[in-house]
XYZ file of C-alpha atoms in Angstrom:
391
model
C -131.716 -43.935 63.913
C -130.930 -40.944 66.559
C -133.140 -42.612 68.790
C -131.176 -45.917 69.439
C -127.309 -43.216 70.009
C -128.168 -43.748 73.403
C -127.275 -47.220 73.264
C -123.988 -45.714 73.082
C -123.162 -44.307 76.375
C -124.293 -48.028 77.996
C -121.212 -49.341 76.494
C -119.021 -49.132 79.546
C -115.113 -49.810 78.960
C -114.278 -52.297 81.834
C -116.599 -54.335 80.048
C -115.142 -54.197 76.648
C -111.652 -54.910 78.244
C -112.669 -57.824 80.520
C -113.997 -59.879 77.714
C -110.537 -59.045 75.793
C -107.793 -60.135 78.626
C -110.506 -63.365 79.097
C -109.958 -64.037 75.618
C -106.362 -63.415 75.538
C -105.737 -65.389 78.340
C -106.932 -69.130 77.148
C -104.098 -69.996 75.090
C -106.056 -70.167 71.437
C -102.029 -71.194 69.733
C -102.377 -72.445 66.330
C -101.262 -75.241 66.283
C -102.635 -77.450 67.810
C -106.054 -74.472 68.398
C -107.381 -76.269 71.607
C -109.812 -73.357 70.605
C -112.871 -74.978 72.027
C -112.777 -73.375 75.923
C -113.139 -69.572 74.556
C -115.982 -70.717 72.406
C -117.295 -72.420 75.219
C -116.856 -68.846 77.177
C -118.234 -67.263 73.863
C -121.243 -69.064 74.006
C -121.810 -68.690 77.758
C -121.673 -65.499 77.107
C -123.480 -64.716 74.551
C -126.194 -67.524 75.543
C -126.787 -65.112 78.970
C -127.579 -62.118 76.909
C -130.221 -64.217 74.964
C -128.484 -65.997 72.023
C -129.066 -69.248 70.414
C -125.425 -70.798 70.342
C -123.928 -73.972 68.766
C -120.780 -75.423 68.732
C -119.705 -76.315 65.628
C -116.577 -78.527 66.307
C -113.381 -79.488 63.686
C -111.149 -81.597 66.254
C -111.838 -82.578 69.535
C -110.180 -79.421 71.617
C -111.377 -77.375 68.746
C -114.392 -75.655 68.223
C -115.949 -72.573 66.472
C -119.219 -71.097 67.635
C -122.390 -69.613 65.989
C -124.739 -67.812 68.514
C -127.949 -66.388 67.010
C -130.415 -63.881 68.017
C -133.778 -64.263 66.718
C -135.593 -60.530 64.889
C -138.566 -61.024 62.846
C -137.827 -62.485 60.072
C -138.059 -59.489 58.094
C -134.789 -58.818 56.926
C -131.723 -60.916 56.254
C -129.346 -60.994 58.980
C -125.943 -59.925 59.968
C -122.669 -61.699 60.259
C -120.429 -60.462 62.982
C -117.267 -62.543 62.630
C -113.721 -62.837 64.169
C -111.516 -65.909 65.340
C -110.408 -67.519 68.205
C -106.788 -68.806 67.249
C -103.520 -66.573 67.575
C -100.164 -67.846 65.812
C -97.606 -68.429 68.411
C -95.615 -66.237 70.727
C -92.609 -66.471 68.606
C -88.778 -66.672 69.654
C -88.235 -63.726 70.136
C -88.010 -62.277 73.510
C -91.407 -60.015 75.407
C -91.112 -57.509 77.856
C -94.674 -59.038 79.212
C -96.167 -62.623 79.182
C -97.943 -62.752 75.960
C -101.150 -64.210 77.816
C -100.950 -62.419 81.066
C -103.320 -59.522 79.394
C -101.395 -56.741 81.228
C -103.114 -53.170 81.218
C -100.355 -50.121 80.893
C -99.972 -47.241 78.839
C -103.946 -47.493 77.816
C -103.184 -50.775 76.213
C -103.822 -54.331 76.600
C -100.354 -55.956 76.140
C -101.106 -59.980 74.776
C -100.483 -62.545 71.817
C -103.773 -61.970 70.054
C -104.574 -58.462 71.645
C -105.068 -57.003 67.889
C -105.094 -60.597 66.320
C -107.746 -60.280 66.637
C -109.311 -60.673 70.205
C -109.219 -57.501 70.715
C -112.055 -57.314 67.532
C -113.674 -60.398 68.966
C -114.008 -58.100 72.165
C -115.414 -54.967 70.973
C -117.938 -57.236 68.485
C -119.023 -59.531 71.626
C -119.459 -56.184 73.694
C -122.055 -54.827 71.300
C -123.489 -58.178 70.073
C -124.787 -58.315 74.717
C -125.656 -54.567 74.401
C -127.934 -55.279 71.553
C -129.475 -58.590 73.636
C -130.160 -56.893 76.792
C -131.240 -53.650 74.967
C -134.431 -55.737 73.744
C -135.077 -54.355 70.526
C -136.835 -54.929 68.264
C -134.924 -56.152 64.806
C -136.269 -56.886 61.691
C -133.443 -59.405 61.215
C -131.440 -61.944 63.044
C -127.760 -61.105 64.646
C -125.641 -63.665 64.117
C -121.709 -63.842 65.750
C -119.663 -65.891 64.323
C -116.471 -66.893 66.592
C -114.112 -69.681 64.023
C -111.157 -72.029 65.110
C -108.375 -72.257 62.942
C -108.367 -69.190 61.144
C -104.483 -68.664 61.189
C -103.525 -71.989 59.196
C -106.230 -73.187 57.388
C -109.300 -71.440 57.812
C -111.035 -74.637 58.254
C -113.646 -73.397 61.255
C -115.158 -71.131 58.650
C -115.191 -73.592 56.224
C -116.668 -76.085 59.095
C -119.628 -72.993 60.098
C -120.636 -72.735 55.571
C -120.940 -77.095 55.282
C -122.624 -77.492 59.238
C -124.913 -74.172 59.875
C -127.459 -72.796 57.909
C -127.122 -69.102 58.259
C -129.780 -67.689 56.249
C -130.146 -64.634 53.363
C -127.667 -62.359 55.023
C -127.044 -58.692 54.212
C -123.428 -58.615 55.187
C -120.444 -60.317 57.517
C -118.248 -57.338 59.576
C -114.814 -59.445 59.979
C -113.348 -57.910 62.866
C -109.534 -57.905 62.030
C -107.483 -54.866 63.105
C -107.058 -51.774 60.733
C -107.231 -49.006 63.219
C -110.998 -49.139 62.797
C -111.035 -48.182 59.356
C -112.756 -49.115 56.586
C -111.319 -52.130 54.275
C -113.867 -53.606 51.179
C -111.093 -55.461 49.537
C -108.339 -58.085 50.038
C -106.168 -59.910 48.240
C -105.758 -63.772 47.412
C -103.497 -66.379 49.075
C -101.284 -68.764 46.988
C -99.392 -70.977 48.588
C -97.576 -72.969 45.907
C -94.699 -76.351 46.968
C -91.737 -76.357 44.477
C -89.985 -79.378 44.498
C -86.293 -81.088 42.748
C -85.837 -84.497 43.084
C -82.082 -85.700 42.051
C -80.108 -89.069 43.530
C -78.119 -89.373 46.590
C -73.673 -89.744 46.742
C -71.296 -90.229 48.952
C -69.754 -86.736 49.759
C -66.688 -87.284 48.139
C -67.904 -88.473 44.919
C -70.333 -85.710 43.984
C -70.528 -86.547 40.431
C -72.154 -89.710 41.206
C -74.441 -88.174 42.196
C -77.726 -85.622 40.951
C -78.185 -82.662 43.296
C -81.706 -81.462 43.980
C -81.053 -78.310 45.842
C -78.718 -77.243 42.703
C -81.706 -78.089 41.135
C -83.734 -76.215 43.037
C -81.393 -72.818 43.005
C -81.578 -73.199 39.046
C -85.852 -73.261 39.480
C -85.756 -70.836 41.802
C -83.394 -68.417 39.868
C -85.765 -68.930 36.581
C -88.670 -68.462 38.719
C -87.679 -65.017 40.036
C -87.371 -64.230 36.199
C -90.926 -65.093 35.557
C -93.295 -62.501 34.450
C -96.904 -63.231 36.154
C -99.366 -60.596 34.925
C -101.552 -58.746 36.922
C -103.736 -55.578 37.152
C -102.460 -53.148 39.572
C -105.241 -52.463 41.827
C -106.831 -49.043 43.013
C -106.782 -50.425 46.819
C -104.803 -53.282 46.926
C -102.144 -52.397 45.464
C -100.019 -55.258 43.309
C -99.593 -58.729 42.997
C -96.940 -60.098 45.265
C -94.772 -63.197 45.649
C -91.763 -64.463 48.433
C -89.923 -67.370 48.624
C -90.470 -67.874 52.403
C -89.360 -71.733 53.038
C -86.445 -74.191 51.882
C -85.658 -77.551 52.715
C -83.091 -79.962 51.048
C -80.526 -82.382 51.924
C -80.262 -85.308 55.140
C -76.582 -84.626 56.248
C -73.261 -83.064 55.429
C -71.411 -85.907 53.652
C -74.723 -86.859 51.072
C -75.359 -85.431 47.674
C -79.451 -84.080 48.435
C -81.627 -86.376 46.600
C -84.748 -83.807 47.062
C -85.782 -80.463 47.849
C -88.604 -78.361 48.903
C -89.533 -74.801 48.704
C -92.882 -72.848 49.348
C -94.006 -69.359 47.595
C -96.413 -67.531 48.998
C -98.073 -64.894 46.566
C -100.942 -62.300 47.510
C -102.741 -62.465 44.566
C -105.205 -59.478 43.178
C -108.959 -59.782 42.072
C -108.207 -59.394 38.178
C -105.814 -62.781 38.624
C -106.861 -66.122 38.001
C -104.669 -68.752 40.588
C -104.841 -71.911 38.267
C -103.357 -69.538 35.783
C -100.448 -69.160 37.724
C -99.854 -72.692 38.764
C -100.202 -73.319 34.938
C -97.411 -70.953 34.096
C -94.838 -72.392 37.076
C -96.294 -75.731 36.140
C -94.799 -75.090 32.783
C -91.178 -73.181 34.162
C -90.724 -76.668 35.650
C -91.358 -77.795 31.815
C -88.892 -76.511 30.132
C -86.042 -76.513 32.894
C -86.703 -80.084 31.961
C -86.354 -80.093 28.750
C -83.550 -77.772 28.933
C -81.305 -79.164 31.893
C -80.065 -82.486 32.329
C -80.037 -83.624 34.792
C -83.606 -82.440 36.237
C -86.940 -82.945 37.609
C -89.178 -81.473 39.212
C -92.797 -80.846 40.508
C -95.746 -78.567 41.777
C -98.309 -78.928 43.638
C -100.220 -76.783 45.491
C -100.352 -76.050 48.984
C -103.039 -73.311 49.694
C -105.592 -70.996 48.220
C -108.197 -68.279 48.998
C -109.325 -65.952 46.085
C -109.121 -62.236 46.572
C -112.673 -60.676 47.224
C -114.153 -57.110 46.808
C -116.852 -55.512 48.151
C -118.500 -52.776 46.322
C -118.311 -48.809 47.796
C -121.579 -48.686 46.820
C -123.085 -51.931 48.034
C -126.787 -50.765 50.446
C -124.783 -52.856 53.044
C -121.990 -50.881 53.162
C -124.033 -47.539 52.694
C -125.253 -48.159 55.485
C -122.300 -49.275 58.291
C -120.680 -46.168 56.936
C -123.660 -44.075 58.189
C -123.564 -45.898 61.276
C -119.885 -45.767 61.302
C -120.038 -41.811 61.129
C -122.548 -41.466 63.728
C -120.726 -43.569 66.146
C -117.149 -41.515 65.162
C -117.765 -38.109 64.429
C -116.161 -38.323 61.273
C -116.539 -40.084 57.402
C -114.372 -43.752 57.800
C -111.710 -44.335 56.496
C -110.654 -46.485 53.484
C -108.102 -49.641 54.590
C -105.675 -51.003 52.290
C -106.131 -54.705 53.961
C -102.964 -56.273 52.572
C -103.724 -60.038 54.793
C -106.748 -62.521 54.299
C -109.263 -62.631 56.546
C -112.334 -65.055 56.363
C -114.025 -63.138 54.025
C -111.741 -65.326 51.618
C -113.877 -68.308 52.745
C -117.693 -66.676 53.358
C -117.718 -64.472 50.434
C -117.238 -66.872 47.596
C -120.016 -69.381 49.563
C -122.561 -67.356 51.219
C -122.322 -64.261 47.727
C -122.778 -61.500 50.678
C -120.172 -58.352 50.838
C -117.835 -58.258 53.590
C -116.618 -55.452 55.441
C -113.345 -55.541 57.345
C -112.644 -53.345 60.177
C -111.255 -53.739 63.626
C -109.382 -52.158 66.670
C -105.767 -52.882 66.381
C -102.472 -51.849 64.309
C -101.913 -54.537 61.801
C -98.507 -53.914 62.023
C -98.628 -55.215 65.412
C -100.372 -59.062 64.212
C -97.763 -61.910 64.803
C -95.037 -59.412 65.844
C -93.629 -59.769 70.047
C -95.194 -57.079 72.231
C -98.806 -57.014 70.616
C -100.900 -54.724 71.651
C -104.118 -53.387 71.283
C -105.305 -49.326 72.871
C -108.538 -49.563 74.749
C -109.844 -46.526 73.053
C -109.957 -48.693 69.963
C -112.110 -50.989 71.414
C -114.423 -49.328 72.905
C -114.347 -47.531 69.228
C -115.343 -50.214 67.452
C -118.316 -51.494 70.368
C -119.506 -47.739 69.037
C -119.479 -48.835 65.446
C -120.693 -52.113 65.823
C -122.957 -51.403 67.903
C -124.718 -48.993 65.488
C -123.906 -50.655 62.404
C -126.457 -53.392 63.886
C -129.075 -51.070 65.184
C -128.878 -49.387 61.830
C -129.194 -52.607 59.498
C -131.128 -54.414 61.715
C -133.941 -52.576 63.485
């Protein structure tokens, strides 16, 4: 691979900075997303470099982009993945316009710089460089930039359903890890708890059945529930958090309905169906013990925990390239958040490597930024990894 390292000298800091700033300026806030214009920008960027591009729509103004640089077909393809959407800026004040993509202090500032338009800019820089170098690739290099990662991952699901990616050796996901290497991520399980009562005037509460009080009892019992898990050497412990609750219509009406949503982050050893059964049984037990009590459990969202073996050939090749690009062995990261590996890995049976610029602690926070040096370093890592796997 040493004869390819001169490619790194062709990585221009201004190129990756300009791509990142252009991406941040597209206001792909999810909801509603509006990722189509950003997808078209990516298609134009890669199409000019020689990639075949195809939009994968999920709504009128929403689409993912799949771009393919053809190789000889003698090796499985490699996928570089990032998402186009961002979360809203939020109500907290920003020091800078979240969509101006200001450059200051060696950083690019703005919503999505870390999560994850910075990572997308780095992989686009690498992909263009490889295409323009006209290397004799043995396998295809595929870039998948998706819509709707932040809300439901429907963009990734549409790519799988509508596109034949073919045999793959790995997918590299450029989510923010400070350019460390993540090989596992926790799963997502969102459950909605619901309680049902009967309305009455606030002055005669004894004539009603208070759904909020029922929910309080249910949540108290849920907090005592022992959900089994085996701690993971990288991911740590299973966690849960009660993050939303709504109930009642006005101050003088006994509430007949209450909703609460629980966010659980699961481990590879856990079975989501078993957890749902356990919570459903808790509701059934309360209905027997408390009069009146009526409740229900609904699955809102789930993605499995995923894990790639550190001994996988693709991981070994990636880490060899990483060491050559950075001059040091990779540090393995703990990925506590979900990525589109949760969609791609179960469906495609492909190893996933999570590595990208940006501090994950900056995700979804005001005054988000990414360090320019990390953008350049990530572009180097992705370039040599693609060459090592495909050339």
